[in-house]
Tab-separated table of C-alpha atoms in Angstrom:
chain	number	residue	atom	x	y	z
I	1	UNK	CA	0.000	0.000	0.000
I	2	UNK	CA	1.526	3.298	-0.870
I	3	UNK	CA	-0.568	6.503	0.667
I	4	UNK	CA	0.518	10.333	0.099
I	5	UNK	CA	-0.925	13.360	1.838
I	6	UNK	CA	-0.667	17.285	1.271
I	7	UNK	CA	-3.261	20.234	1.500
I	8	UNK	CA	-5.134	21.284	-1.648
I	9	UNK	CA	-8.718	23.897	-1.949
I	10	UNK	CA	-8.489	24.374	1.436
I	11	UNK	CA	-8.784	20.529	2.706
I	12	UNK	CA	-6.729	17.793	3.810
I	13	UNK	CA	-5.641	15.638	0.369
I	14	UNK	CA	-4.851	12.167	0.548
I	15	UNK	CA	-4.017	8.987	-1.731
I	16	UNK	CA	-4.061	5.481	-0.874
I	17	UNK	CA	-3.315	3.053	-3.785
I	18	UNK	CA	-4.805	-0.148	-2.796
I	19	UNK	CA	-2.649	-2.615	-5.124
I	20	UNK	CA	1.536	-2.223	-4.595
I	21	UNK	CA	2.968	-0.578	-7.533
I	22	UNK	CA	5.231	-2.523	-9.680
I	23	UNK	CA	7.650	0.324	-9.030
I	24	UNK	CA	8.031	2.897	-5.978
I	25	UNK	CA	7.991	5.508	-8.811
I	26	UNK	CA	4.427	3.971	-9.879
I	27	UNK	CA	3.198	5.349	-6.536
I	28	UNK	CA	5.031	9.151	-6.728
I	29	UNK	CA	4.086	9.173	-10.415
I	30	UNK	CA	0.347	8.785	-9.205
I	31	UNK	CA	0.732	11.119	-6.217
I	32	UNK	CA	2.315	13.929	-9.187
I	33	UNK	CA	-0.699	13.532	-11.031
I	34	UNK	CA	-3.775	14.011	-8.249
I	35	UNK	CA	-1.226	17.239	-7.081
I	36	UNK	CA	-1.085	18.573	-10.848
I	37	UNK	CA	-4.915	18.192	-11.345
I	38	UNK	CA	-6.203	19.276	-7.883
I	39	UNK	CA	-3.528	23.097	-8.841
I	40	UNK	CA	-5.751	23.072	-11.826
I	41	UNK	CA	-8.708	23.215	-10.480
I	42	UNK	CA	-7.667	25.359	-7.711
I	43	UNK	CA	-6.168	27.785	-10.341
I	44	UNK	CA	-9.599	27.753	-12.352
I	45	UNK	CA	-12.228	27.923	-8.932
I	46	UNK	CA	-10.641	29.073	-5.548
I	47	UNK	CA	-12.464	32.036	-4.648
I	48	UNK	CA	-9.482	32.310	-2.148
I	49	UNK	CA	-6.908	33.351	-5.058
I	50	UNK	CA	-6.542	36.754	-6.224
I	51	UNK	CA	-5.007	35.344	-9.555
I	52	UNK	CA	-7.783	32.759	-10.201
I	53	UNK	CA	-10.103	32.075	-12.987
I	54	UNK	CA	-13.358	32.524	-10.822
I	55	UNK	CA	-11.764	35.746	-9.108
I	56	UNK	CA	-11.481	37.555	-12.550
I	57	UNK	CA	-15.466	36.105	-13.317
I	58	UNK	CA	-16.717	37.187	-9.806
I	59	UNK	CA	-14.867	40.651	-10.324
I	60	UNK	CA	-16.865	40.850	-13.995
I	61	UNK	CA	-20.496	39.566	-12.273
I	62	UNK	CA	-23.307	41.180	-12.989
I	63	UNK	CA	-21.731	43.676	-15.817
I	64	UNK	CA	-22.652	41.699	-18.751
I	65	UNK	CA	-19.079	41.133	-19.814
I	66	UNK	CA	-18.281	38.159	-21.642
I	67	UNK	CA	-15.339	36.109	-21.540
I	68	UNK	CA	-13.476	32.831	-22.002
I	69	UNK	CA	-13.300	30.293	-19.411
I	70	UNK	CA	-11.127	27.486	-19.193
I	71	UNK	CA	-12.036	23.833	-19.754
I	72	UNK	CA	-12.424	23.287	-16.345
I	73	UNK	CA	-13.933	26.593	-14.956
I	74	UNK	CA	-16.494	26.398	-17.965
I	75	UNK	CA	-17.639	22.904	-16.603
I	76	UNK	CA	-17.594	23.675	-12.981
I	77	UNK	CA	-20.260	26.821	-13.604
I	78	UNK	CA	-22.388	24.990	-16.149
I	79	UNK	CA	-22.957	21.959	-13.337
I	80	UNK	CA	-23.750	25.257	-10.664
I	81	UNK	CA	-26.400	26.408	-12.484
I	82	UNK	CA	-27.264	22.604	-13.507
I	83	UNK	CA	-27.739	22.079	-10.034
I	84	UNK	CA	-29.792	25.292	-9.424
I	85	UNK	CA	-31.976	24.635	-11.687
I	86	UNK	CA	-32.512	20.746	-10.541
I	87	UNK	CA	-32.480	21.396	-7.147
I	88	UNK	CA	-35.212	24.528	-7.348
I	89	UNK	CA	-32.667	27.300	-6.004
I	90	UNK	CA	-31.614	24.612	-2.880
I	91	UNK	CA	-28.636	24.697	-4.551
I	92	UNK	CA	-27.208	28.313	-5.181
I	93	UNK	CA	-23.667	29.012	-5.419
I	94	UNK	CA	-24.440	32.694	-5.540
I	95	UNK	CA	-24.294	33.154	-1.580
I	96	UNK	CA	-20.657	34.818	-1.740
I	97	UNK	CA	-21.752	37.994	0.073
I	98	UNK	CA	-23.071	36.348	2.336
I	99	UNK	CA	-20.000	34.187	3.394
I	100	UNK	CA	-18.464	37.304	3.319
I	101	UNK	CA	-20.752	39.474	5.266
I	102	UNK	CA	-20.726	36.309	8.171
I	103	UNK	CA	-16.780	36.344	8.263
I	104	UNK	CA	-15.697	33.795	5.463
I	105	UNK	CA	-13.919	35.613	3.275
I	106	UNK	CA	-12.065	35.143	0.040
I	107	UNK	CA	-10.219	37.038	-2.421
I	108	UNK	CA	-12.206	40.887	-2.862
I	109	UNK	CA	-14.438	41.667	-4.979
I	110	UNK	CA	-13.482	45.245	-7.441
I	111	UNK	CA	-12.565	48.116	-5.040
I	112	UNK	CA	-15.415	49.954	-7.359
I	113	UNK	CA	-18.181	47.608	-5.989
I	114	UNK	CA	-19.740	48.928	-3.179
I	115	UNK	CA	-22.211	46.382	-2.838
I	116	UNK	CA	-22.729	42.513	-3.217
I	117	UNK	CA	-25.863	41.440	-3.670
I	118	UNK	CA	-26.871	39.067	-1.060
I	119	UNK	CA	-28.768	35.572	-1.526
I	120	UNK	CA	-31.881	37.219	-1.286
I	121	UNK	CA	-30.937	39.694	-3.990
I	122	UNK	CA	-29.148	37.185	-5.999
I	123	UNK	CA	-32.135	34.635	-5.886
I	124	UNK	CA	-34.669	37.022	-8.008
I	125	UNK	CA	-35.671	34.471	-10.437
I	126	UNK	CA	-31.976	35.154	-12.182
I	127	UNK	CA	-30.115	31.843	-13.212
I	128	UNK	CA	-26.168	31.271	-12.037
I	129	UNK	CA	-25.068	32.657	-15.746
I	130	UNK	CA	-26.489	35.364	-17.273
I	131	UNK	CA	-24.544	34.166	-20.783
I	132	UNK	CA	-22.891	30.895	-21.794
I	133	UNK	CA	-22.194	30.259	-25.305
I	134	UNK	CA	-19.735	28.372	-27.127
I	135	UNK	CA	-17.834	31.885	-27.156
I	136	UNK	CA	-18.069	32.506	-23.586
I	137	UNK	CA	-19.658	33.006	-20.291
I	138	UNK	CA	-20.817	35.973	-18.014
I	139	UNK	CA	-21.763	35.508	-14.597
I	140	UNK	CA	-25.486	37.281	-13.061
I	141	UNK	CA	-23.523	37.510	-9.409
I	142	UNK	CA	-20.520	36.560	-7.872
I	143	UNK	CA	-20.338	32.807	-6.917
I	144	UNK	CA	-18.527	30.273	-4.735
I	145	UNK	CA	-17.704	26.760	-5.776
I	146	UNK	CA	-16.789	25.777	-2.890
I	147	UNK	CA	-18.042	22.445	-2.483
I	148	UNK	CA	-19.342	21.348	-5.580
I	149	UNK	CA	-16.010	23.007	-6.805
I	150	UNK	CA	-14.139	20.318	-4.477
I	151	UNK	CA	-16.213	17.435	-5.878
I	152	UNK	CA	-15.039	18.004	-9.278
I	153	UNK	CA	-11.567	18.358	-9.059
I	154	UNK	CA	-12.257	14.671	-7.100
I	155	UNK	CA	-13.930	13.597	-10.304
I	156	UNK	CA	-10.989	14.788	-12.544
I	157	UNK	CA	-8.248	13.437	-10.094
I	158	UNK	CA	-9.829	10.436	-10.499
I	159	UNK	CA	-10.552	10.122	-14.197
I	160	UNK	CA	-6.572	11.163	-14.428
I	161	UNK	CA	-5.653	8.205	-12.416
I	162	UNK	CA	-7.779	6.017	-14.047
I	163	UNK	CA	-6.120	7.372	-17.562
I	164	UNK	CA	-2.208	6.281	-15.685
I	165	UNK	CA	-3.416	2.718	-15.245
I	166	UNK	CA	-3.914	3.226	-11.352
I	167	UNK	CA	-7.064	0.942	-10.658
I	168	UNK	CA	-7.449	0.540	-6.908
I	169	UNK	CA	-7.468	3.621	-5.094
I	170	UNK	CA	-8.913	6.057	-2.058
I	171	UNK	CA	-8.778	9.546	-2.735
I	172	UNK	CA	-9.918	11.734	-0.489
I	173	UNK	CA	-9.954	15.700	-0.034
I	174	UNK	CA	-11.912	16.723	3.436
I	175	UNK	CA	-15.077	15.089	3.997
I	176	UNK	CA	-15.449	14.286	0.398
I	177	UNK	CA	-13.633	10.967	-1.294
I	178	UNK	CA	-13.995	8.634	-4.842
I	179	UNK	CA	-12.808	5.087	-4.576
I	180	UNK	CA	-11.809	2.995	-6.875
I	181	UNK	CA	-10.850	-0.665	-7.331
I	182	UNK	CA	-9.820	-2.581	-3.860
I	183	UNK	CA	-8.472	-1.856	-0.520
I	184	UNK	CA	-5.017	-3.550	0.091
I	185	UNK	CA	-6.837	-6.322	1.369
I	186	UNK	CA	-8.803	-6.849	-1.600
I	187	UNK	CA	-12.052	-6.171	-0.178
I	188	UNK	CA	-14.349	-2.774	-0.430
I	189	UNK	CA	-12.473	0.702	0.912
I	190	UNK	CA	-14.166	1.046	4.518
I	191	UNK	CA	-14.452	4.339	5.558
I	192	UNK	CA	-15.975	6.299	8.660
I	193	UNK	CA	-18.981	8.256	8.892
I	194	UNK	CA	-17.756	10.838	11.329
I	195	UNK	CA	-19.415	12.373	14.573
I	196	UNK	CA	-19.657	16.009	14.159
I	197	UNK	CA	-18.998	16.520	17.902
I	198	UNK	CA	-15.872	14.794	17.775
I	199	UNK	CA	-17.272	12.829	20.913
I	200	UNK	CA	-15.830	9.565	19.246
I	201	UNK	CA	-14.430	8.894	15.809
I	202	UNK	CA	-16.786	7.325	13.763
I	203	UNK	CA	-20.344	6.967	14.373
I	204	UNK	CA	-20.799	3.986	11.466
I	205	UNK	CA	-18.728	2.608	8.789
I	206	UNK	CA	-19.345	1.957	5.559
I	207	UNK	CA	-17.888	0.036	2.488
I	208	UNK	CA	-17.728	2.073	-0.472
I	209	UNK	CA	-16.778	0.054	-4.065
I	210	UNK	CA	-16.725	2.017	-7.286
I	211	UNK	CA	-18.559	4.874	-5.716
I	212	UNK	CA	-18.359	8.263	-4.469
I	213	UNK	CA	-18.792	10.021	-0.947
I	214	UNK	CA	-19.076	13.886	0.318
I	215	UNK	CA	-20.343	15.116	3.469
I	216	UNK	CA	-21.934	18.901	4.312
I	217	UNK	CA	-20.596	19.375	7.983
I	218	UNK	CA	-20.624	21.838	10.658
I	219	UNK	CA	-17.611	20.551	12.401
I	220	UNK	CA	-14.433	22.485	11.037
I	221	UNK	CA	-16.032	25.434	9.155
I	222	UNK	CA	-18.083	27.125	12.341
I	223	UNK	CA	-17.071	30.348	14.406
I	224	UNK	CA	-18.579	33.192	16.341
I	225	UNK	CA	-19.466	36.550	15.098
I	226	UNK	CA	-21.124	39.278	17.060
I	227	UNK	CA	-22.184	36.546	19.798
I	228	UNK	CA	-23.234	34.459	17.721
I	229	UNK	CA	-22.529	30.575	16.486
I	230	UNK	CA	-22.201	30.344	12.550
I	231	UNK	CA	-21.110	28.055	9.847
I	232	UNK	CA	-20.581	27.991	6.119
I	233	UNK	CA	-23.531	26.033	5.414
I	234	UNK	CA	-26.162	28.799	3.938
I	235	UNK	CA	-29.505	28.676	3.325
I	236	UNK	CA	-30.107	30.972	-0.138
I	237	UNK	CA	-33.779	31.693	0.576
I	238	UNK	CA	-32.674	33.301	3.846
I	239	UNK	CA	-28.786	34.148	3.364
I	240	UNK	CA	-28.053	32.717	6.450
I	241	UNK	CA	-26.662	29.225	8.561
I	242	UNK	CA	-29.009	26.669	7.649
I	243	UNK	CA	-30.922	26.054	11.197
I	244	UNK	CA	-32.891	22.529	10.466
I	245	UNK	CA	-31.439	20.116	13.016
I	246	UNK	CA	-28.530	19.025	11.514
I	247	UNK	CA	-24.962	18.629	12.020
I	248	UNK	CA	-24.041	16.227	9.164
I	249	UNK	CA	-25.338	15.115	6.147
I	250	UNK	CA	-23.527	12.595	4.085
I	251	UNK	CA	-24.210	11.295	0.368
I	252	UNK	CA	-23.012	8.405	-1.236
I	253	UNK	CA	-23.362	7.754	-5.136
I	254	UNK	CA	-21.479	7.480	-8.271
I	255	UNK	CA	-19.944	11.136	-8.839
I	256	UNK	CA	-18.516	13.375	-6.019
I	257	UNK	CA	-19.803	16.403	-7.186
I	258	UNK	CA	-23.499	15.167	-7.085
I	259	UNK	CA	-22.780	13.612	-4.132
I	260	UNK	CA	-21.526	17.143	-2.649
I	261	UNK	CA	-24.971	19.075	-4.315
I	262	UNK	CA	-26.984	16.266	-2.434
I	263	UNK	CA	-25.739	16.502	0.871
I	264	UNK	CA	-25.665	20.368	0.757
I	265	UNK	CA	-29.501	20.139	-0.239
I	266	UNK	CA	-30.360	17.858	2.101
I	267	UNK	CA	-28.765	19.776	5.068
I	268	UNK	CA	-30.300	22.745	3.963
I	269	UNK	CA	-33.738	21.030	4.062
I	270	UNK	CA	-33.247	19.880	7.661
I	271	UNK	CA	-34.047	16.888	9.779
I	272	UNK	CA	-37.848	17.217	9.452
I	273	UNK	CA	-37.436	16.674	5.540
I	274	UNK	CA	-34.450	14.680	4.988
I	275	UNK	CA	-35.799	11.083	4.864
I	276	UNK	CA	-38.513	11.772	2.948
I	277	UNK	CA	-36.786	13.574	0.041
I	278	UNK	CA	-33.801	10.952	0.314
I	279	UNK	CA	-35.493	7.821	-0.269
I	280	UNK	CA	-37.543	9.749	-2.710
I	281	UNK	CA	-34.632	10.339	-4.500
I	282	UNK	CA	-33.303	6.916	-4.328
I	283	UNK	CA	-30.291	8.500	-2.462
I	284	UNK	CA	-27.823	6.376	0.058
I	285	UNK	CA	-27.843	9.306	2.774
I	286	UNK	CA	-26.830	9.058	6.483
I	287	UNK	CA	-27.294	12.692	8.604
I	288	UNK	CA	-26.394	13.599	12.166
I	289	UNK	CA	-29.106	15.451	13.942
I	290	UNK	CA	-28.295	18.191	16.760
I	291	UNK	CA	-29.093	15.640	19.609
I	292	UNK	CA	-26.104	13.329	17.672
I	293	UNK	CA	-28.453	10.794	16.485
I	294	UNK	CA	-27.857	9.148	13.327
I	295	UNK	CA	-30.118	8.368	11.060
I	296	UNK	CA	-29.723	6.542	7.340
I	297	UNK	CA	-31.632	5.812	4.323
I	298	UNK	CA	-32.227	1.916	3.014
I	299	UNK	CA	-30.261	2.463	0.724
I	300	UNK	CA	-26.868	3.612	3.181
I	301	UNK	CA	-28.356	0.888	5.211
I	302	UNK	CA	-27.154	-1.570	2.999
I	303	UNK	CA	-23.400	-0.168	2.598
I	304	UNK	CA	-23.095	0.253	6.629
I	305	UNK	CA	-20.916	-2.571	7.799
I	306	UNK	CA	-21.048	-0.927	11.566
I	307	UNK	CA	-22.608	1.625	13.748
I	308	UNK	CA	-21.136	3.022	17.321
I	309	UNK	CA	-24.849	2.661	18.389
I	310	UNK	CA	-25.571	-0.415	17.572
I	311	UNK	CA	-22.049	-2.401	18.656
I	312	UNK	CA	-21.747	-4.352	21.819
């Protein structure tokens, strides 16, 4: 087993090749390409950079200007406003102000703008893109990729990888993962579902073949600002923390940037609402309620191999 670790769009990155390589420089050759993709996409959608793709976009939001994106910035703001437009508005990238305004900032916007349009604002009926052609794309307000931003540059990572001739693999950036193949062992990768209030490790575990994983948590991204607890999870119909119950909301299914929409949408629609919509969906969903219960869809049911709760 050869594993690799580093830091990359503001989470943890790790790589754990399930088969031995042939070679030791099998293993750094696939570490050089998950680093080389994941600067790509960071170059193309960190709203962190001052030199990045989205940056220049956010900068041009909202004043009709058209211009070229790259390959990958092109696809990451076409699945936004995909996922807008599936999800109803759940999903709405365009809450930038309001990460600001709460304390989670990235790169400023033009010294010239003296005001971002909040998710209220931003949610007037407008789609993500106000233009997006084969010649290029203009933004209707300033957006943040965060997440679903994360889950792609998974998705790339791993097509890369698979294009190398790596086939067994665990890649994982924060709460979000794709695996591939077999675990040293040969079995499924196993990986922990884990508690929000950091009382214990894991709450369940789960095996996870040919499939993909992300997770919408509370449990690094929350602070206090003018007395008051917050977190990076925002509701766009209020412009706020989401406040339905939930700590944790993970999503398992073939591609990590649906996965990441999903779990974002289901937090947002809090505890009262989450099993309904998730079995409606067909969705293998576990969530962490406020009290620390967890709760799971039949469908995560049947890739849980153990829960804290439930052990001897």
């Amino acid at each position: 087993m050869s594993a690799f670790e580093d830091r990359a769009m503001g989470s943890p990155l790790r790589l754990t090749i399930g088969t031995v390589p042939p070679r030791a420089s099998d293993g750094d050759r696939a570490w050089d390409t998950v680093v080389t993709s994941f600067e790509a996409s960071e170059a193309a959608m960190s709203r962190f950079r001052e030199t990045s793709e989205l940056t220049m976009f956010n900068r041009m939001a909202g004043t009709g200007i058209v211009s070229r994106p790259s390959d990958r910035l092109r696809c990451a703001l076409a699945a936004s406003d995909r996922a807008h437009r599936i999800t109803g508005g759940r999903f709405d990238p365009r809450v930038l102000a309001d990460l600001d305004r709460l304390g989670y900032r990235g790169a400023p916007m033009a010294p010239t703008s003296d005001h971002l349009p909040t998710a209220l604002e931003a949610s007037s009926g407008q789609r993500v893109l106000s233009r997006f052609g084969r010649h290029g794309v203009s933004l209707s307000r300033p957006v943040d990729l965060g997440g679903i931003g994360k889950g792609l540059a998974l998705r790339w990572s791993a097509a890369a990888l698979a294009r190398d001739a790596t086939t067994d693999f665990l890649l994982e950036a924060g709460g979000d993962l794709v695996a591939r193949g077999s675990d040293p062992a040969g079995g499924p990768w196993l990986v922990g579902i884990e508690d929000p209030a950091a009382a214990i490790d894991h709450l369940a575990v789960i095996a996870v073949v040919e499939s993909a994983v992300a997770t919408s948590s509370i449990r690094v991204h929350q602070w206090s600002i003018d007395g008051r607890e917050v977190h990076h999870l925002l509701d766009p119909r209020t412009g706020d923390p989401a406040n339905g119950g939930l700590r944790s909301v993970t999503v398992a299914g073939p591609d990590p940037a649906w996965a990441e929409v999903w779990s974002k949408v289901l937090f947002i629609g809090g505890r009262q609402a989450i099993a309904g919509e998730a079995r409606s969906r067909g969705l293998a969903a576990w969530w962490v309620a406020d009290d620390g219960t967890l709760e799971m869809t039949g469908a995560a049911r049947a890739m849980t191999t153990w829960v804290a709760s439930e052990a001897d």
